[in-house]
PDB file of C-alpha atoms and ligand atoms in Angstrom:
ATOM      1  CA  MET M 122       0.000   0.000   0.000  1.00  0.00           C
ATOM      2  CA  LYS M 123       1.288   3.408  -0.909  1.00  0.00           C
ATOM      3  CA  ASP M 124       1.841   5.871   1.920  1.00  0.00           C
ATOM      4  CA  TRP M 125      -0.224   8.560   0.209  1.00  0.00           C
ATOM      5  CA  ALA M 126      -3.312   6.340   0.268  1.00  0.00           C
ATOM      6  CA  LEU M 127      -3.718   6.112   4.033  1.00  0.00           C
ATOM      7  CA  ILE M 128      -5.205   9.558   4.663  1.00  0.00           C
ATOM      8  CA  TYR M 129      -8.097   8.804   2.318  1.00  0.00           C
ATOM      9  CA  LEU M 130      -8.993   5.377   3.679  1.00  0.00           C
ATOM     10  CA  ARG M 131     -11.613   4.808   6.353  1.00  0.00           C
ATOM     11  CA  CYS M 132     -12.819   1.920   8.460  1.00  0.00           C
ATOM     12  CA  GLU M 133     -15.544   0.288   6.417  1.00  0.00           C
ATOM     13  CA  THR M 134     -17.431  -0.569   9.603  1.00  0.00           C
ATOM     14  CA  CYS M 135     -17.563   2.807  11.398  1.00  0.00           C
ATOM     15  CA  GLY M 136     -15.953   5.364   9.065  1.00  0.00           C
ATOM     16  CA  ALA M 137     -13.083   6.312  11.406  1.00  0.00           C
ATOM     17  CA  GLN M 138      -9.509   6.854  10.238  1.00  0.00           C
ATOM     18  CA  LEU M 139      -7.084   3.975  10.193  1.00  0.00           C
ATOM     19  CA  THR M 140      -3.562   3.452  11.470  1.00  0.00           C
ATOM     20  CA  ASN M 141      -1.139   1.387   9.440  1.00  0.00           C
ATOM     21  CA  GLU M 142       0.932  -1.128  11.390  1.00  0.00           C
ATOM     22  CA  SER M 143       3.287  -2.068   8.631  1.00  0.00           C
ATOM     23  CA  ILE M 144       4.803  -5.572   8.818  1.00  0.00           C
ATOM     24  CA  ARG M 145       6.661  -5.814   5.507  1.00  0.00           C
ATOM     25  CA  THR M 146       7.634  -3.146   3.026  1.00  0.00           C
ATOM     26  CA  ALA M 147       9.104  -3.047  -0.453  1.00  0.00           C
ATOM     27  CA  ALA M 148      10.375   0.150  -2.072  1.00  0.00           C
ATOM     28  CA  GLY M 149       8.677   2.194   0.657  1.00  0.00           C
ATOM     29  CA  ASP M 150       5.236   0.614   0.189  1.00  0.00           C
ATOM     30  CA  THR M 151       3.569  -1.645   2.758  1.00  0.00           C
ATOM     31  CA  THR M 152       3.219  -5.098   1.251  1.00  0.00           C
ATOM     32  CA  GLU M 153       1.907  -6.715   4.436  1.00  0.00           C
ATOM     33  CA  GLY M 154       0.405  -4.909   7.359  1.00  0.00           C
ATOM     34  CA  ILE M 155      -2.588  -4.307   9.545  1.00  0.00           C
ATOM     35  CA  LEU M 156      -4.919  -1.346   9.255  1.00  0.00           C
ATOM     36  CA  ILE M 157      -6.388  -0.714  12.696  1.00  0.00           C
ATOM     37  CA  CYS M 158      -9.468   1.415  13.246  1.00  0.00           C
ATOM     38  CA  ASP M 159      -8.662   4.527  15.298  1.00  0.00           C
ATOM     39  CA  ASP M 160     -11.965   4.177  17.132  1.00  0.00           C
ATOM     40  CA  VAL M 161     -11.115   1.810  19.954  1.00  0.00           C
ATOM     41  CA  LEU M 162     -14.785   1.054  20.544  1.00  0.00           C
ATOM     42  CA  CYS M 163     -15.081  -0.203  16.982  1.00  0.00           C
ATOM     43  CA  GLY M 164     -11.975  -2.358  17.202  1.00  0.00           C
ATOM     44  CA  ALA M 165     -12.053  -3.401  13.540  1.00  0.00           C
ATOM     45  CA  TRP M 166      -8.856  -4.251  11.727  1.00  0.00           C
ATOM     46  CA  TYR M 167      -8.095  -5.116   8.125  1.00  0.00           C
ATOM     47  CA  PRO M 168      -5.141  -6.887   6.574  1.00  0.00           C
ATOM     48  CA  ILE M 169      -2.944  -5.450   3.859  1.00  0.00           C
ATOM     49  CA  ILE M 170      -2.010  -8.432   1.727  1.00  0.00           C
ATOM     50  CA  ARG M 171       0.279  -8.166  -1.304  1.00  0.00           C
ATOM     51  CA  GLY M 172       0.078  -4.384  -1.015  1.00  0.00           C
ATOM     52  CA  ILE M 173      -3.717  -4.308  -1.200  1.00  0.00           C
ATOM     53  CA  PRO M 174      -5.764  -3.091   1.761  1.00  0.00           C
ATOM     54  CA  ARG M 175      -8.586  -5.641   2.189  1.00  0.00           C
ATOM     55  CA  LEU M 176     -11.259  -3.329   3.516  1.00  0.00           C
ATOM     56  CA  VAL M 177     -14.135  -5.766   3.533  1.00  0.00           C
ATOM     57  CA  THR M 178     -15.976  -7.186   6.514  1.00  0.00           C
ATOM     58  CA  GLU M 179     -14.605 -10.280   8.085  1.00  0.00           C
ATOM     59  CA  ASN M 180     -17.386 -12.426   6.717  1.00  0.00           C
ATOM     60  CA  LEU M 181     -16.489 -11.379   3.172  1.00  0.00           C
ATOM     61  CA  ARG M 182     -12.803 -12.036   3.492  1.00  0.00           C
ATOM     62  CA  THR M 183     -11.690 -15.292   2.092  1.00  0.00           C
ATOM     63  CA  GLU M 184      -9.081 -17.855   3.023  1.00  0.00           C
ATOM     64  CA  LEU M 185      -6.476 -15.149   2.333  1.00  0.00           C
ATOM     65  CA  THR M 186      -7.217 -13.686   5.722  1.00  0.00           C
ATOM     66  CA  ALA M 187      -6.952 -17.058   7.427  1.00  0.00           C
ATOM     67  CA  GLU M 188      -3.445 -17.441   6.001  1.00  0.00           C
ATOM     68  CA  PHE M 189      -2.612 -13.896   7.091  1.00  0.00           C
ATOM     69  CA  ILE M 190      -3.828 -14.595  10.634  1.00  0.00           C
ATOM     70  CA  ASP M 191      -1.828 -17.817  10.773  1.00  0.00           C
ATOM     71  CA  GLU M 192       1.315 -16.069   9.668  1.00  0.00           C
ATOM     72  CA  HIS M 193       0.985 -12.956  11.833  1.00  0.00           C
ATOM     73  CA  SER M 194      -0.824 -14.325  14.884  1.00  0.00           C
ATOM     74  CA  ASN M 195       1.926 -13.056  17.212  1.00  0.00           C
ATOM     75  CA  VAL M 196       1.556  -9.449  16.095  1.00  0.00           C
ATOM     76  CA  LEU M 197      -2.241  -9.670  16.119  1.00  0.00           C
ATOM     77  CA  ARG M 198      -2.299 -11.190  19.592  1.00  0.00           C
ATOM     78  CA  PHE M 199       0.178  -8.600  20.885  1.00  0.00           C
ATOM     79  CA  LYS M 200      -2.128  -5.833  19.625  1.00  0.00           C
ATOM     80  CA  GLY M 201      -5.172  -7.519  21.194  1.00  0.00           C
ATOM     81  CA  LEU M 202      -6.795  -7.968  17.791  1.00  0.00           C
ATOM     82  CA  LEU M 203      -7.345 -11.707  17.840  1.00  0.00           C
ATOM     83  CA  THR M 204     -10.779 -11.771  19.397  1.00  0.00           C
ATOM     84  CA  ASP M 205     -13.964 -13.464  18.232  1.00  0.00           C
ATOM     85  CA  SER M 206     -15.721 -10.561  16.636  1.00  0.00           C
ATOM     86  CA  GLU M 207     -19.353 -10.620  15.696  1.00  0.00           C
ATOM     87  CA  GLN M 208     -20.248 -10.867  12.046  1.00  0.00           C
ATOM     88  CA  ARG M 209     -22.170  -7.885  10.807  1.00  0.00           C
ATOM     89  CA  ASP M 210     -25.696  -8.478   9.714  1.00  0.00           C
ATOM     90  CA  ASP M 211     -25.895  -7.506   6.062  1.00  0.00           C
ATOM     91  CA  HIS M 212     -28.956  -8.554   4.160  1.00  0.00           C
ATOM     92  CA  LEU M 213     -27.000  -8.544   0.903  1.00  0.00           C
ATOM     93  CA  HIS M 214     -24.303 -10.735   2.295  1.00  0.00           C
ATOM     94  CA  GLN M 215     -25.037 -13.837   0.219  1.00  0.00           C
ATOM     95  CA  LEU M 216     -25.190 -11.807  -2.931  1.00  0.00           C
ATOM     96  CA  LYS M 217     -21.858 -10.162  -2.178  1.00  0.00           C
ATOM     97  CA  GLU M 218     -20.314 -13.534  -1.516  1.00  0.00           C
ATOM     98  CA  HIS M 219     -21.638 -14.614  -4.874  1.00  0.00           C
ATOM     99  CA  ILE M 220     -20.157 -11.536  -6.599  1.00  0.00           C
ATOM    100  CA  ASN M 221     -16.872 -12.002  -4.807  1.00  0.00           C
ATOM    101  CA  LYS M 222     -16.664 -15.626  -5.909  1.00  0.00           C
ATOM    102  CA  HIS M 223     -17.854 -15.317  -9.495  1.00  0.00           C
ATOM    103  CA  PHE M 224     -16.298 -12.000 -10.510  1.00  0.00           C
ATOM    104  CA  GLY M 225     -13.256 -13.121  -8.533  1.00  0.00           C
ATOM    105  CA  PHE M 226     -13.021 -16.157 -10.786  1.00  0.00           C
ATOM    106  CA  GLU M 227     -13.635 -14.083 -13.917  1.00  0.00           C
ATOM    107  CA  TRP M 228     -10.843 -11.604 -13.275  1.00  0.00           C
ATOM    108  CA  ILE M 229      -8.367 -14.234 -12.135  1.00  0.00           C
ATOM    109  CA  GLU M 230      -9.095 -16.408 -15.165  1.00  0.00           C
ATOM    110  CA  TYR M 231      -9.266 -13.459 -17.589  1.00  0.00           C
ATOM    111  CA  SER M 232      -6.786 -11.225 -15.835  1.00  0.00           C
ATOM    112  CA  ARG M 233      -5.454  -9.795 -19.106  1.00  0.00           C
ATOM    113  CA  PHE M 234      -8.759  -9.379 -20.905  1.00  0.00           C
ATOM    114  CA  GLY M 235      -8.784  -5.767 -22.075  1.00  0.00           C
ATOM    115  CA  TRP M 236      -5.025  -5.580 -21.752  1.00  0.00           C
ATOM    116  CA  ASP M 237      -3.271  -7.741 -24.314  1.00  0.00           C
ATOM    117  CA  ASP M 238      -6.126  -9.660 -25.897  1.00  0.00           C
ATOM    118  CA  PRO M 239      -5.839  -9.466 -29.714  1.00  0.00           C
ATOM    119  CA  VAL M 240      -9.102  -7.498 -29.980  1.00  0.00           C
ATOM    120  CA  TYR M 241      -9.958  -6.329 -26.481  1.00  0.00           C
ATOM    121  CA  ASN M 242      -6.621  -4.710 -25.739  1.00  0.00           C
ATOM    122  CA  LEU M 243      -5.544  -1.468 -24.094  1.00  0.00           C
ATOM    123  CA  GLN M 244      -6.035   0.594 -27.223  1.00  0.00           C
ATOM    124  CA  ASN M 245      -9.611  -0.629 -27.441  1.00  0.00           C
ATOM    125  CA  ALA M 246     -10.148  -0.061 -23.708  1.00  0.00           C
ATOM    126  CA  GLU M 247      -8.784   3.460 -24.006  1.00  0.00           C
ATOM    127  CA  GLU M 248     -11.173   4.323 -26.840  1.00  0.00           C
ATOM    128  CA  ILE M 249     -14.150   2.924 -24.945  1.00  0.00           C
ATOM    129  CA  PHE M 250     -13.166   4.637 -21.719  1.00  0.00           C
ATOM    130  CA  ARG M 251     -12.801   8.058 -23.360  1.00  0.00           C
ATOM    131  CA  ALA M 252     -15.989   7.700 -25.410  1.00  0.00           C
ATOM    132  CA  LYS M 253     -18.133   6.547 -22.503  1.00  0.00           C
ATOM    133  CA  SER M 254     -16.769   8.715 -19.729  1.00  0.00           C
ATOM    134  CA  LEU M 255     -15.923  11.869 -21.695  1.00  0.00           C
ATOM    135  CA  LEU M 256     -13.018  12.225 -19.284  1.00  0.00           C
ATOM    136  CA  ASN M 257     -10.041  13.766 -21.033  1.00  0.00           C
ATOM    137  CA  ASN M 258      -6.544  14.219 -19.628  1.00  0.00           C
ATOM    138  CA  GLU M 259      -7.396  17.615 -18.247  1.00  0.00           C
ATOM    139  CA  ALA M 260     -10.384  16.277 -16.310  1.00  0.00           C
ATOM    140  CA  LEU M 261      -8.191  13.621 -14.706  1.00  0.00           C
ATOM    141  CA  ALA M 262      -4.674  15.003 -14.249  1.00  0.00           C
ATOM    142  CA  ASN M 263      -3.849  15.599 -10.587  1.00  0.00           C
ATOM    143  CA  LYS M 264      -7.436  14.834  -9.556  1.00  0.00           C
ATOM    144  CA  LEU M 265      -8.408  12.358  -6.881  1.00  0.00           C
ATOM    145  CA  VAL M 266     -10.371   9.736  -8.776  1.00  0.00           C
ATOM    146  CA  LEU M 267     -12.258   6.525  -7.964  1.00  0.00           C
ATOM    147  CA  ASP M 268     -12.802   3.678 -10.437  1.00  0.00           C
ATOM    148  CA  ALA M 269     -15.690   1.910  -8.715  1.00  0.00           C
ATOM    149  CA  GLY M 270     -15.905  -1.799  -9.481  1.00  0.00           C
ATOM    150  CA  CYS M 271     -12.721  -1.739 -11.530  1.00  0.00           C
ATOM    151  CA  GLY M 272     -12.536  -5.433 -12.458  1.00  0.00           C
ATOM    152  CA  ASN M 273      -9.038  -6.193 -13.731  1.00  0.00           C
ATOM    153  CA  GLY M 274      -8.315  -2.485 -14.063  1.00  0.00           C
ATOM    154  CA  ARG M 275      -8.615  -2.123 -17.842  1.00  0.00           C
ATOM    155  CA  TYR M 276     -10.426   1.215 -17.409  1.00  0.00           C
ATOM    156  CA  SER M 277      -8.147   2.327 -14.616  1.00  0.00           C
ATOM    157  CA  TYR M 278      -5.221   2.340 -17.000  1.00  0.00           C
ATOM    158  CA  SER M 279      -6.284   5.411 -18.974  1.00  0.00           C
ATOM    159  CA  ALA M 280      -7.022   7.440 -15.859  1.00  0.00           C
ATOM    160  CA  ALA M 281      -3.707   6.380 -14.361  1.00  0.00           C
ATOM    161  CA  LYS M 282      -1.859   7.380 -17.524  1.00  0.00           C
ATOM    162  CA  SER M 283      -3.605  10.746 -17.466  1.00  0.00           C
ATOM    163  CA  GLY M 284      -1.982  11.461 -14.109  1.00  0.00           C
ATOM    164  CA  ALA M 285      -4.993  10.957 -11.837  1.00  0.00           C
ATOM    165  CA  GLN M 286      -4.352   9.982  -8.257  1.00  0.00           C
ATOM    166  CA  LEU M 287      -6.493   6.915  -8.543  1.00  0.00           C
ATOM    167  CA  PHE M 288      -8.178   4.441  -6.243  1.00  0.00           C
ATOM    168  CA  SER M 289      -9.288   1.282  -8.060  1.00  0.00           C
ATOM    169  CA  LEU M 290     -11.938  -0.364  -5.909  1.00  0.00           C
ATOM    170  CA  GLU M 291     -13.098  -3.931  -6.405  1.00  0.00           C
ATOM    171  CA  LEU M 292     -15.030  -6.326  -4.219  1.00  0.00           C
ATOM    172  CA  GLY M 293     -13.888  -9.591  -5.750  1.00  0.00           C
ATOM    173  CA  ASP M 294     -10.714 -11.556  -5.199  1.00  0.00           C
ATOM    174  CA  GLY M 295      -9.593 -10.611  -8.716  1.00  0.00           C
ATOM    175  CA  VAL M 296      -8.007  -7.508  -7.129  1.00  0.00           C
ATOM    176  CA  ASP M 297      -4.668  -9.271  -7.169  1.00  0.00           C
ATOM    177  CA  SER M 298      -4.809  -9.318 -10.975  1.00  0.00           C
ATOM    178  CA  THR M 299      -5.799  -5.654 -10.924  1.00  0.00           C
ATOM    179  CA  ALA M 300      -2.812  -4.749  -8.766  1.00  0.00           C
ATOM    180  CA  GLU M 301      -0.440  -6.715 -11.002  1.00  0.00           C
ATOM    181  CA  ASN M 302      -1.839  -5.027 -14.107  1.00  0.00           C
ATOM    182  CA  LEU M 303      -1.447  -1.568 -12.579  1.00  0.00           C
ATOM    183  CA  ALA M 304       1.844  -2.171 -10.752  1.00  0.00           C
ATOM    184  CA  GLU M 305       3.771   0.318 -12.876  1.00  0.00           C
ATOM    185  CA  PHE M 306       1.755   3.279 -11.540  1.00  0.00           C
ATOM    186  CA  PRO M 307       2.860   4.920  -8.272  1.00  0.00           C
ATOM    187  CA  ASN M 308      -0.295   7.070  -8.539  1.00  0.00           C
ATOM    188  CA  VAL M 309      -2.687   4.095  -8.303  1.00  0.00           C
ATOM    189  CA  GLN M 310      -3.861   2.318  -5.172  1.00  0.00           C
ATOM    190  CA  VAL M 311      -5.939  -0.837  -5.606  1.00  0.00           C
ATOM    191  CA  VAL M 312      -8.354  -1.488  -2.726  1.00  0.00           C
ATOM    192  CA  GLN M 313     -10.520  -4.522  -2.033  1.00  0.00           C
ATOM    193  CA  GLY M 314     -13.769  -3.092  -0.782  1.00  0.00           C
ATOM    194  CA  ASP M 315     -17.508  -2.828  -1.171  1.00  0.00           C
ATOM    195  CA  ILE M 316     -18.914   0.291  -2.768  1.00  0.00           C
ATOM    196  CA  PHE M 317     -21.945   0.091  -0.505  1.00  0.00           C
ATOM    197  CA  HIS M 318     -19.685   0.322   2.524  1.00  0.00           C
ATOM    198  CA  ALA M 319     -17.141   2.455   0.734  1.00  0.00           C
ATOM    199  CA  PRO M 320     -13.944   2.691   2.783  1.00  0.00           C
ATOM    200  CA  PHE M 321     -13.411   6.396   2.086  1.00  0.00           C
ATOM    201  CA  ALA M 322     -14.435   9.624   3.759  1.00  0.00           C
ATOM    202  CA  ASP M 323     -17.462  11.418   2.324  1.00  0.00           C
ATOM    203  CA  ASN M 324     -16.724  13.862  -0.459  1.00  0.00           C
ATOM    204  CA  THR M 325     -13.244  12.544  -0.978  1.00  0.00           C
ATOM    205  CA  PHE M 326     -13.155  12.332  -4.742  1.00  0.00           C
ATOM    206  CA  ASP M 327     -13.054  14.886  -7.517  1.00  0.00           C
ATOM    207  CA  VAL M 328     -14.252  12.305 -10.017  1.00  0.00           C
ATOM    208  CA  ILE M 329     -15.888   8.900  -9.655  1.00  0.00           C
ATOM    209  CA  TYR M 330     -16.569   6.634 -12.591  1.00  0.00           C
ATOM    210  CA  SER M 331     -17.911   3.144 -12.969  1.00  0.00           C
ATOM    211  CA  ASN M 332     -18.149   1.012 -16.044  1.00  0.00           C
ATOM    212  CA  ARG M 333     -20.968  -1.478 -16.209  1.00  0.00           C
ATOM    213  CA  ARG M 334     -23.212  -1.665 -13.218  1.00  0.00           C
ATOM    214  CA  VAL M 335     -21.032  -1.998 -10.213  1.00  0.00           C
ATOM    215  CA  ASP M 336     -24.104  -2.966  -8.298  1.00  0.00           C
ATOM    216  CA  ALA M 337     -24.510  -6.156 -10.319  1.00  0.00           C
ATOM    217  CA  TYR M 338     -27.458  -6.677  -8.067  1.00  0.00           C
ATOM    218  CA  GLY M 339     -29.249  -3.562  -9.292  1.00  0.00           C
ATOM    219  CA  ARG M 340     -32.466  -2.609  -7.671  1.00  0.00           C
ATOM    220  CA  ARG M 341     -32.068  -5.003  -4.803  1.00  0.00           C
ATOM    221  CA  ALA M 342     -29.420  -2.730  -3.381  1.00  0.00           C
ATOM    222  CA  LYS M 343     -31.477   0.420  -3.706  1.00  0.00           C
ATOM    223  CA  GLY M 344     -31.652   2.272  -0.435  1.00  0.00           C
ATOM    224  CA  ASP M 345     -28.351   0.920   0.762  1.00  0.00           C
ATOM    225  CA  PRO M 346     -25.564   3.326   1.675  1.00  0.00           C
ATOM    226  CA  LYS M 347     -23.900   5.159  -1.178  1.00  0.00           C
ATOM    227  CA  VAL M 348     -20.387   6.458  -1.610  1.00  0.00           C
ATOM    228  CA  GLY M 349     -20.861   9.183   0.927  1.00  0.00           C
ATOM    229  CA  GLN M 350     -22.935  11.995  -0.435  1.00  0.00           C
ATOM    230  CA  GLN M 351     -21.365  11.914  -3.827  1.00  0.00           C
ATOM    231  CA  ILE M 352     -23.386   9.092  -5.204  1.00  0.00           C
ATOM    232  CA  GLU M 353     -27.023   9.543  -5.957  1.00  0.00           C
ATOM    233  CA  ASN M 354     -29.620   6.917  -6.657  1.00  0.00           C
ATOM    234  CA  ARG M 355     -28.794   7.219 -10.339  1.00  0.00           C
ATOM    235  CA  TRP M 356     -25.875   5.012  -9.463  1.00  0.00           C
ATOM    236  CA  LEU M 357     -28.082   2.008  -9.475  1.00  0.00           C
ATOM    237  CA  ASP M 358     -29.990   2.795 -12.629  1.00  0.00           C
ATOM    238  CA  VAL M 359     -27.352   3.450 -15.214  1.00  0.00           C
ATOM    239  CA  SER M 360     -24.809   1.242 -16.788  1.00  0.00           C
ATOM    240  CA  SER M 361     -21.759   3.472 -17.051  1.00  0.00           C
ATOM    241  CA  CYS M 362     -21.551   6.654 -15.120  1.00  0.00           C
ATOM    242  CA  VAL M 363     -19.310   9.484 -14.069  1.00  0.00           C
ATOM    243  CA  TRP M 364     -19.661  11.966 -11.259  1.00  0.00           C
ATOM    244  CA  SER M 365     -17.522  15.028 -11.124  1.00  0.00           C
ATOM    245  CA  ARG M 366     -17.384  18.040  -8.865  1.00  0.00           C
ATOM    246  CA  LYS M 367     -16.968  20.254 -11.901  1.00  0.00           C
ATOM    247  CA  PRO M 368     -18.568  20.117 -15.363  1.00  0.00           C
ATOM    248  CA  ILE M 369     -16.521  17.816 -17.529  1.00  0.00           C
ATOM    249  CA  LEU M 370     -17.292  19.426 -20.866  1.00  0.00           C
TER     250      LEU M 370
HETATM  251  C1  SAM P 654     -19.375  -5.825 -15.085  1.00  0.00           C
HETATM  252  S1  SAM P 654     -17.907  -5.836 -14.083  1.00  0.00           S
HETATM  253  C2  SAM P 654     -17.025  -4.430 -14.810  1.00  0.00           C
HETATM  254  C3  SAM P 654     -15.577  -4.331 -14.395  1.00  0.00           C
HETATM  255  C4  SAM P 654     -14.802  -3.141 -14.960  1.00  0.00           C
HETATM  256  N1  SAM P 654     -15.385  -1.866 -14.588  1.00  0.00           N
HETATM  257  C5  SAM P 654     -14.719  -3.246 -16.469  1.00  0.00           C
HETATM  258  O1  SAM P 654     -15.505  -2.573 -17.139  1.00  0.00           O
HETATM  259  O2  SAM P 654     -13.879  -4.019 -16.959  1.00  0.00           O
HETATM  260  C6  SAM P 654     -18.526  -5.163 -12.525  1.00  0.00           C
HETATM  261  C7  SAM P 654     -17.456  -5.242 -11.420  1.00  0.00           C
HETATM  262  O3  SAM P 654     -17.984  -4.664 -10.244  1.00  0.00           O
HETATM  263  C8  SAM P 654     -17.574  -5.449  -9.135  1.00  0.00           C
HETATM  264  N2  SAM P 654     -18.537  -5.217  -8.049  1.00  0.00           N
HETATM  265  C9  SAM P 654     -19.816  -5.663  -7.966  1.00  0.00           C
HETATM  266  N3  SAM P 654     -20.390  -5.247  -6.845  1.00  0.00           N
HETATM  267  C10 SAM P 654     -19.466  -4.498  -6.193  1.00  0.00           C
HETATM  268  C11 SAM P 654     -19.467  -3.786  -4.963  1.00  0.00           C
HETATM  269  N4  SAM P 654     -20.532  -3.783  -4.179  1.00  0.00           N
HETATM  270  N5  SAM P 654     -18.362  -3.110  -4.597  1.00  0.00           N
HETATM  271  C12 SAM P 654     -17.240  -3.122  -5.388  1.00  0.00           C
HETATM  272  N6  SAM P 654     -17.176  -3.791  -6.568  1.00  0.00           N
HETATM  273  C13 SAM P 654     -18.275  -4.464  -6.964  1.00  0.00           C
HETATM  274  C14 SAM P 654     -17.585  -6.872  -9.646  1.00  0.00           C
HETATM  275  O4  SAM P 654     -16.808  -7.752  -8.860  1.00  0.00           O
HETATM  276  C15 SAM P 654     -17.064  -6.675 -11.059  1.00  0.00           C
HETATM  277  O5  SAM P 654     -15.670  -6.809 -11.152  1.00  0.00           O
HETATM  278 ZN1   ZN P 655     -14.034   1.260  12.867  1.00  0.00          ZN
END
């Protein structure tokens, strides 16, 4: 995880800031660590695994976390974090598990789709991204941007190249492919998280875009929390969408 990312991240359970207890680093970035909620009453913690903060509830984390706990049980015990915590009641839980599993499989299996596929390659992705989002370099350069439901990151690439400071958010386990695909960019932070419990402070982003129904469960999620106040109900009704603080055209 890049150092610059920490100030924007929030506990996905209570919204408080997080402290990074770094365990391993490479080239200044945390590759393994623990993000601990600053609100002691909340007590939530999240692993950073392979440089990706896994900001999803415990019941959505997969065997990755079990391995992490096995490996770092001493540190976790020392910090008093190895307790039996209650699983949060989330009526969409099963659906999210389903998304995690199936999109996870898709982006692991097709990790380079949209990158170096003979037809669906980066050039094609770039054209589609620009045509759909109407985001040009000027709208992205030096802006804080969220790609919500980024899949393997094929539409993060253009924003990253344009110089955006970019968070690529994805619920599924395919995030490891996303991080590998985007590894060359110091201005990109991949985060495993759920847009409906977005692990960011309200009004963080200058621009948010999403290609192809991040909700995947459409109307069933209506009424659930949004990305702070920036996301309106339109989110759930349109296929590709962009929100910006300023007019894009
Ligand atoms: C149709 S795919 C599009 C992926 C990418 N934007 C693209 O165009 O290549 C939708 C993505 O949203 C992710 N997703 C679905 N629900 C999500 C949620 N609640 N939070 C974050 N990501 C989610 C899925 O795992 C999937 O990768
Ligand atoms: Zn918390």
